[in-house]
XYZ file of C-alpha atoms in Angstrom:
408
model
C 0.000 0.000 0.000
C 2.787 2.471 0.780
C 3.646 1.783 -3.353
C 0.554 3.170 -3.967
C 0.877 6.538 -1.650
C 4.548 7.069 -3.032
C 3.189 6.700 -6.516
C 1.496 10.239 -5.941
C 4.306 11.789 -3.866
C 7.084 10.851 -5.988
C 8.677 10.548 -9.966
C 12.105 8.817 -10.237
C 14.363 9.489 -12.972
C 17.040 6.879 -12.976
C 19.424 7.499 -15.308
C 22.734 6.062 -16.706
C 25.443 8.250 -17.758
C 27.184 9.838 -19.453
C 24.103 10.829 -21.417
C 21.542 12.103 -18.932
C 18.672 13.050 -20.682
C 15.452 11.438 -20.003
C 14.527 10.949 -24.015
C 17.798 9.270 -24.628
C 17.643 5.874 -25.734
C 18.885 3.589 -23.150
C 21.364 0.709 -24.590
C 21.320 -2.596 -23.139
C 23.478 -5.584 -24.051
C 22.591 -9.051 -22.533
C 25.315 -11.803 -23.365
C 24.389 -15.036 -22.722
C 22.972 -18.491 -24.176
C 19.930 -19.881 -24.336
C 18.658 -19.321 -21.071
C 19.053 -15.719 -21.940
C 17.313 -15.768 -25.229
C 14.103 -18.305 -24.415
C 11.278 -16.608 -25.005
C 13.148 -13.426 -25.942
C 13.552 -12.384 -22.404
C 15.620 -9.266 -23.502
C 12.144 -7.808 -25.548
C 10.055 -8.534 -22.475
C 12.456 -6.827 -20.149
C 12.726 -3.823 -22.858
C 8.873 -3.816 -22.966
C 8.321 -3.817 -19.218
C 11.208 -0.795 -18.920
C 9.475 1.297 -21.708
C 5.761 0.745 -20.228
C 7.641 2.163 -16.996
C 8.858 5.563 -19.112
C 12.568 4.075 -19.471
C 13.206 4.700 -23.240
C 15.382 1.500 -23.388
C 16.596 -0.486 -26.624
C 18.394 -3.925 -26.267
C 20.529 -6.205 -28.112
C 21.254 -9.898 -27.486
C 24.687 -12.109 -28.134
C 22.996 -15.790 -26.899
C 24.214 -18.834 -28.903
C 23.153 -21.691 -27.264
C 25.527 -23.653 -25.388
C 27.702 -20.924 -24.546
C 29.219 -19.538 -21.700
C 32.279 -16.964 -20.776
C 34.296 -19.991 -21.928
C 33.028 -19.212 -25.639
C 32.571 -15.829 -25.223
C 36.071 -14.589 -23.796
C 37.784 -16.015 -27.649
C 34.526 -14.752 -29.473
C 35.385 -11.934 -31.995
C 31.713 -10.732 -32.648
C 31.023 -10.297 -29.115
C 34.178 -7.939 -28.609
C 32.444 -5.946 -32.139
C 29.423 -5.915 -30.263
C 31.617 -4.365 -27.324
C 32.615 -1.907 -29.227
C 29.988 -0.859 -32.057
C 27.938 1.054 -29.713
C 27.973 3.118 -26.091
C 26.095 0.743 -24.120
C 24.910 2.066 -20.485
C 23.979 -1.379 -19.114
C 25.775 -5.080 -19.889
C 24.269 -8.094 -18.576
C 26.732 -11.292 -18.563
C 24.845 -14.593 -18.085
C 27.757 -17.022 -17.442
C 27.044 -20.643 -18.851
C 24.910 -23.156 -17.130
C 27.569 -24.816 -15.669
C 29.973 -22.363 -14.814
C 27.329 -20.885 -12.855
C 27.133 -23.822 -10.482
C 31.348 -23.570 -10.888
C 30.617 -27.143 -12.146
C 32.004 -27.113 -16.022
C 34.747 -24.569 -14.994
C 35.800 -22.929 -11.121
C 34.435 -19.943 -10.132
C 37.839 -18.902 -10.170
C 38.204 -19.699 -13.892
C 34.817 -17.981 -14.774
C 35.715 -14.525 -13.319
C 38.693 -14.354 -14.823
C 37.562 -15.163 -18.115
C 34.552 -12.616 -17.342
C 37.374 -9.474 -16.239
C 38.628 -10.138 -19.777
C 35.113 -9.535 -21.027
C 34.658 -6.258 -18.612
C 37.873 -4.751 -19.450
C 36.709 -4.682 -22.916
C 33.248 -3.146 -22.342
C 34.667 -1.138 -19.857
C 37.613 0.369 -22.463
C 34.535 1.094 -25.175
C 31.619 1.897 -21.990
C 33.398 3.195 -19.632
C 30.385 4.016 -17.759
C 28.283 1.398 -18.813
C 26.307 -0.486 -15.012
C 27.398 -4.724 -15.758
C 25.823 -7.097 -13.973
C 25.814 -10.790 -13.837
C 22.670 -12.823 -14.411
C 21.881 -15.678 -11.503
C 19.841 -18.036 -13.959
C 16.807 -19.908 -12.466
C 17.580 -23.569 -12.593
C 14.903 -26.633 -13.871
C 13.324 -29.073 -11.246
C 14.675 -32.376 -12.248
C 11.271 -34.182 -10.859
C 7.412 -33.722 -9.778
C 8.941 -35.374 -6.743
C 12.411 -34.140 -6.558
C 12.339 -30.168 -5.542
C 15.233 -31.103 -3.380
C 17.776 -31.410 -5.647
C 16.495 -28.124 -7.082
C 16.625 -26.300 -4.371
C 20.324 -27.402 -3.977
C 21.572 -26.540 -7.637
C 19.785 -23.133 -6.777
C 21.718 -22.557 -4.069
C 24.874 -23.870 -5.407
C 24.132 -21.410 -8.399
C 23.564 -18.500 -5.809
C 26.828 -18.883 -3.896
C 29.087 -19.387 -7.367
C 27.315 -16.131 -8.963
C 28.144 -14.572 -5.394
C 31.693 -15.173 -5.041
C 31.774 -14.530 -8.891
C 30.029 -10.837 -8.397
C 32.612 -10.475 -5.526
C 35.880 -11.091 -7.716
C 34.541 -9.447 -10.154
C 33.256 -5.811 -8.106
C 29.835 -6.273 -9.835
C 26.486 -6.941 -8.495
C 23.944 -9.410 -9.833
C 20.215 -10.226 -11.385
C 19.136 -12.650 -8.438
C 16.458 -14.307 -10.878
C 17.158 -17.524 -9.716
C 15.890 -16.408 -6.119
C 13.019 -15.142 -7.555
C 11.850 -18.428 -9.026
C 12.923 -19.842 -5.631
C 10.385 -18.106 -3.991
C 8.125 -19.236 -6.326
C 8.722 -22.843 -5.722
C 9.261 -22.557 -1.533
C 5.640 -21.217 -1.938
C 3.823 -23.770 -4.544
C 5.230 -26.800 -6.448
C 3.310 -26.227 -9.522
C 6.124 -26.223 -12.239
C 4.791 -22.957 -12.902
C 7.874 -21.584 -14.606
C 8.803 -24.474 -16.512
C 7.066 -26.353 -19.366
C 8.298 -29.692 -18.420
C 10.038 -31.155 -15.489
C 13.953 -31.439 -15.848
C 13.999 -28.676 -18.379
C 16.394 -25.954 -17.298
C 15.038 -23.278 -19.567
C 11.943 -21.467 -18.427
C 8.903 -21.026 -20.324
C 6.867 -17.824 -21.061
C 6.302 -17.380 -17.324
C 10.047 -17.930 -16.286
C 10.920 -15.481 -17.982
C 8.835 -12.879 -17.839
C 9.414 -13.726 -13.894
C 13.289 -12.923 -15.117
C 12.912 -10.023 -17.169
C 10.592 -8.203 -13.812
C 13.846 -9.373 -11.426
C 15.975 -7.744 -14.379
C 14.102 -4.464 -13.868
C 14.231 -4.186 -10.569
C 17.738 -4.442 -9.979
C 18.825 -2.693 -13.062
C 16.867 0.398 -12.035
C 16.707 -0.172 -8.356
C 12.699 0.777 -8.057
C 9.704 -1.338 -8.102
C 8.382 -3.090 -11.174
C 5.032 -3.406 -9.403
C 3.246 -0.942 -11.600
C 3.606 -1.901 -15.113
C 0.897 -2.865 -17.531
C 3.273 -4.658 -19.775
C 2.212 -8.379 -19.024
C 3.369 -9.836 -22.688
C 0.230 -12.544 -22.949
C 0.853 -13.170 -18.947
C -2.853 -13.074 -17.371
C -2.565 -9.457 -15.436
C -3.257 -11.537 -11.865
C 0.441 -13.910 -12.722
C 1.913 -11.048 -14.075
C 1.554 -9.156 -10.631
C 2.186 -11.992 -8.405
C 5.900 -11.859 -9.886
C 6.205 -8.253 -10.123
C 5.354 -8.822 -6.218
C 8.431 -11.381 -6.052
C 10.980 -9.351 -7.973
C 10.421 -6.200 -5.631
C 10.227 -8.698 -2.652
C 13.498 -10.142 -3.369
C 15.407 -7.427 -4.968
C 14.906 -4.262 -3.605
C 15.355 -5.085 0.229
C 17.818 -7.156 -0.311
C 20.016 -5.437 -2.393
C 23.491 -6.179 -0.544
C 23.135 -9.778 -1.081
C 23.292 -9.460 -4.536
C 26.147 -7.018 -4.385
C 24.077 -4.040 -5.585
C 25.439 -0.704 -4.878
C 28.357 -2.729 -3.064
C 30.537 -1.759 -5.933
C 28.588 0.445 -8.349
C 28.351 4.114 -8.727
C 24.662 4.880 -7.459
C 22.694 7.948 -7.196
C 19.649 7.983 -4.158
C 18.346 9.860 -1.240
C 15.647 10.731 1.139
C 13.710 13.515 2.641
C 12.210 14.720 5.702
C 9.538 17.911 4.591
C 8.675 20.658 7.369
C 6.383 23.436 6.058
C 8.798 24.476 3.254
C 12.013 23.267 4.827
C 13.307 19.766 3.129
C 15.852 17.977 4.932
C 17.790 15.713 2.665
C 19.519 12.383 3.244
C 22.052 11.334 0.355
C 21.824 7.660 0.370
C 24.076 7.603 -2.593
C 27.352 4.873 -3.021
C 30.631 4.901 -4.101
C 30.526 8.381 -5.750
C 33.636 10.761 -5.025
C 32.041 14.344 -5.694
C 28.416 15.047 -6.006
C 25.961 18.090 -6.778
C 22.826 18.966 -5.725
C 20.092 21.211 -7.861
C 16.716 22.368 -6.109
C 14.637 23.640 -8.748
C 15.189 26.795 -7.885
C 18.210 27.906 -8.399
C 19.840 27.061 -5.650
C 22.299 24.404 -5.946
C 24.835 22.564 -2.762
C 28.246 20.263 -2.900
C 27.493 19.254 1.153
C 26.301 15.316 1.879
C 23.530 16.479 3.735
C 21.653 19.876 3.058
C 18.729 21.480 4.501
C 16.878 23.593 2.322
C 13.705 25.913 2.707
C 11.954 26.723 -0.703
C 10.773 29.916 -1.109
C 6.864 28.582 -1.295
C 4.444 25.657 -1.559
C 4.352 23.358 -4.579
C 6.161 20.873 -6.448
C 9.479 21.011 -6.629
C 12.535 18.678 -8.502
C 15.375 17.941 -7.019
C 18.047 16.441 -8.622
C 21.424 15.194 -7.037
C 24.509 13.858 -9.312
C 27.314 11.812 -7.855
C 30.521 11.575 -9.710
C 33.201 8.928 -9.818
C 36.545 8.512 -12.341
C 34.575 10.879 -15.113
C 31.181 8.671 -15.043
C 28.170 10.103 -13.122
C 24.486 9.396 -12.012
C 21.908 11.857 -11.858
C 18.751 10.617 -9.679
C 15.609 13.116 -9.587
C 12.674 13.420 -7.738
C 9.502 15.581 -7.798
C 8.535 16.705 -3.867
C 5.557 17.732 -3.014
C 5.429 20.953 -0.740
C 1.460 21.459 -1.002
C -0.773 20.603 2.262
C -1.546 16.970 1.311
C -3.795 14.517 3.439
C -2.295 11.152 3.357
C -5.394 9.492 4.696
C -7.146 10.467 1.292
C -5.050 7.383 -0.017
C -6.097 5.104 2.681
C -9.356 5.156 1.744
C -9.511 2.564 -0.024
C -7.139 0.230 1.802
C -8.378 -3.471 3.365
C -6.405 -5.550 5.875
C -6.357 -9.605 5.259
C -5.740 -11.474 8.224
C -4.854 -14.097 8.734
C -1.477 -14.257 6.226
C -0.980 -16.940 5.496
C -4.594 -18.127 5.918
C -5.836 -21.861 6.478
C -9.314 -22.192 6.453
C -10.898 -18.725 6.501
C -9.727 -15.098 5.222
C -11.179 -12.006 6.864
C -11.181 -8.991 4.968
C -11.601 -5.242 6.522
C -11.927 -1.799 5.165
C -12.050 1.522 5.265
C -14.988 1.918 2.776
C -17.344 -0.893 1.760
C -15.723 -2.761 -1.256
C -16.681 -5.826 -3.727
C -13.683 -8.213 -3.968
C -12.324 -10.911 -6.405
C -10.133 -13.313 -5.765
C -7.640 -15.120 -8.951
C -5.024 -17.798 -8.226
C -1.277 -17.291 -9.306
C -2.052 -18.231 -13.601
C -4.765 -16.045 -13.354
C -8.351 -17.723 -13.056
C -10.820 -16.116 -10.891
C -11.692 -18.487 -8.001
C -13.853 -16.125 -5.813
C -16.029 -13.039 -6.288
C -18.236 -11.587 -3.801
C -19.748 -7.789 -5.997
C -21.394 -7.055 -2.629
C -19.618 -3.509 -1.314
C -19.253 -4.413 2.256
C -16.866 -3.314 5.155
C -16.103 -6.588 6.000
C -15.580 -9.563 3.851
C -14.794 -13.394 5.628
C -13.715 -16.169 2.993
C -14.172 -19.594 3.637
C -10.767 -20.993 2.107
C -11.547 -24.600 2.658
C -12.003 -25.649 -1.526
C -9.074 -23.954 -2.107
C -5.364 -25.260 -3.367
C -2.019 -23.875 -1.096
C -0.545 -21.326 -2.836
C -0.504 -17.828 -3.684
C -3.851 -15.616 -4.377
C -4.533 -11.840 -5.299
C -7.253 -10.540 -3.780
C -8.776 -7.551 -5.954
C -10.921 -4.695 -5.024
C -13.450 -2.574 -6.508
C -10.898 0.009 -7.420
C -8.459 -2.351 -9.025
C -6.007 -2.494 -5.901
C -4.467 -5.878 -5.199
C -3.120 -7.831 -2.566
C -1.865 -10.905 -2.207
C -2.126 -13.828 0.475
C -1.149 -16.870 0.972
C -3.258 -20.057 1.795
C -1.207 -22.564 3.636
């Protein structure tokens, strides 16, 4: 619910230098193999970051079978390197030198420093991350062994992000909390079938956004043929797992990032930079007035909106975040109005729903198909749960705000 307040209090403009304008066409390379280019996971990702305002354009080296083994001696991936500025690179390490099983870890990252000193010499500023690939469940009764690859997957890519000083796409512990939660084989077509299907990866591409541009996914309408109720179940994972989390997959550890807070009094705005790894920065108020401190105070002049826009600097590469404030006299419980509380989450045999105003409610499972509707606008709704499968559920109101439980 707080998503939804933000949404009216705040715009964020993440963007990747050098170039700095919003209208810019973002360039993103993903190099990979086929785990990569199922489904064409790149387009879904570029279609979710456009819906969101991103003005991104990307380009895929995936060959199947590949991996930095194939890659590092490759001559047309060091021309892609170099035929274009590209702000982000994604590097999806083989299959098995991500579980540091067909080469070591050790082996990998060196082989993937060869491939980041050559972006690096063409895109010097260009954000690289690795790519934690969901792994197949070998069996209907073997999740087990899954969840042990995963893991295995999740430390290699770790130590790999740590030799490297580069943070990485934890998609594989999105689909993790996926399976924890139900052991449907929704992501994959078949078991023992590493590559995901439609679902997978659009489940991928929503992790991609989130820790590419560090903000929720949660509010896109790009669902590429995903039924809206899936498609918002795993935006709901991808901000769940990425964006408190973000140390454990080495994001901002290493990278040049651009963030704050604020505190508003009347007109006065204290600021908090939350910024990493930068070496000089600049702040812009709108108004003229511009600081160089870590953490100003600053009174506007008057009431209204006002952008603010800090840049943090490091070895000739910058960041510019911005965000619109709003100084007018606004009553927060307006957006509450409309807010319910379920309880008991996770629920066994009965949900009870309560609200501010009297709502109808539907309720659709996690691949979309309505299993519940009550059109009555009540204050109080109680759900027997007792015909209904464990798993995940969203829970959908009369003004199209959703929320999701869980019946264990």
């Amino acid at each position: 619910m707080l998503q939804r307040i933000f949404s009216f209090l705040l715009f964020t403009l993440l963007s990747f230098n050098p170039i700095h304008s919003q209208n810019t066409t973002k360039n993103i390379l993903f190099v990979g193999n086929s785990m990569t280019y199922y489904n064409d996971m790149p387009v879904i990702f570029r279609d979710i970051a456009n819906n969101k305002g991103k003005n991104v354009a990307t380009q895929m080296h995936a060959p199947g079978g590949t991996g930095f083994i194939n890659h590092v001696t490759n001559p047309q991936v060091y021309n892609l390197f170099k035929s274009k500025e590209w702000h982000a690179v994604i590097l999806q390490p083989g299959t098995g030198e991500s579980a540091g099983v067909t080469s070591s870890v050790n082996t990998t990252a060196q082989r993937g420093q060869i491939l980041i000193d050559s972006i690096r010499k063409y895109s010097p500023c260009a954000k690289i991350m690795l790519y934690e690939i969901p792994y197949g469940v070998p069996a209907a009764t073997d999740y087990a062994t899954y969840f042990v690859l995963q893991t295995q997957i999740r430390d290699s890519i770790t130590k790999m992000a740590d030799l490297l000083h580069i943070p990485f796409v934890p998609a594989g512990e999105s689909a993790r909390m996926h399976y924890n939660t139900q052991q449907d084989l929704l992501l994959h077509s078949t078991y023992n079938d590493v590559h995901p299907n439609l679902n997978g990866s659009y489940l991928v591409a929503s992790t991609m956004y989130a820790s590419l541009f560090q903000e929720p996914v949660t509010g896109t309408t790009s669902f590429n043929g995903i039924p809206q109720a899936t498609a918002t179940y795993f935006h709901s994972i991808a901000d769940e797992i990425v964006l408190p989390n973000k140390a454990n997959w080495r994001i901002n550890t290493y990278n040049l990032h651009a963030d704050f807070d604020y505190q508003i009094t009347d007109t006065t705005v204290t600021f908090t930079n939350t910024a990493t790894n930068f070496t000089t920065l600049e702040w812009d108020f709108g108004d003229g007035n511009t600081a160089n401190i870590l953490n100003p105070v600053h009174t506007f002049a008057n009431n209204g909106q006002k952008t603010v826009r800090l840049k943090v600097m490091r070895d000739n590469c910058s960041e510019i975040i911005e965000k619109q404030i709003d100084l007018n006299s606004l009553v927060l419980t307006d957006f509450f109005r409309s807010q319910i509380t379920l309880y008991p989450n996770p629920a066994k045999s009965q949900l009870n729903i309560t609200g501010k105003v009297a709502t109808g409610i539907r309720i659709f499972n996690s691949i979309g198909q309505k299993v519940y509707s009550n059109t009555t606008r009540q204050l109080q709704h109680e759900v027997n749960l007792s015909g209904f499968t464990n798993g995940v559920y969203f829970l959908i109101t009369d003004d199209n705000q959703i929320y999701k439980f869980i019946k264990s």
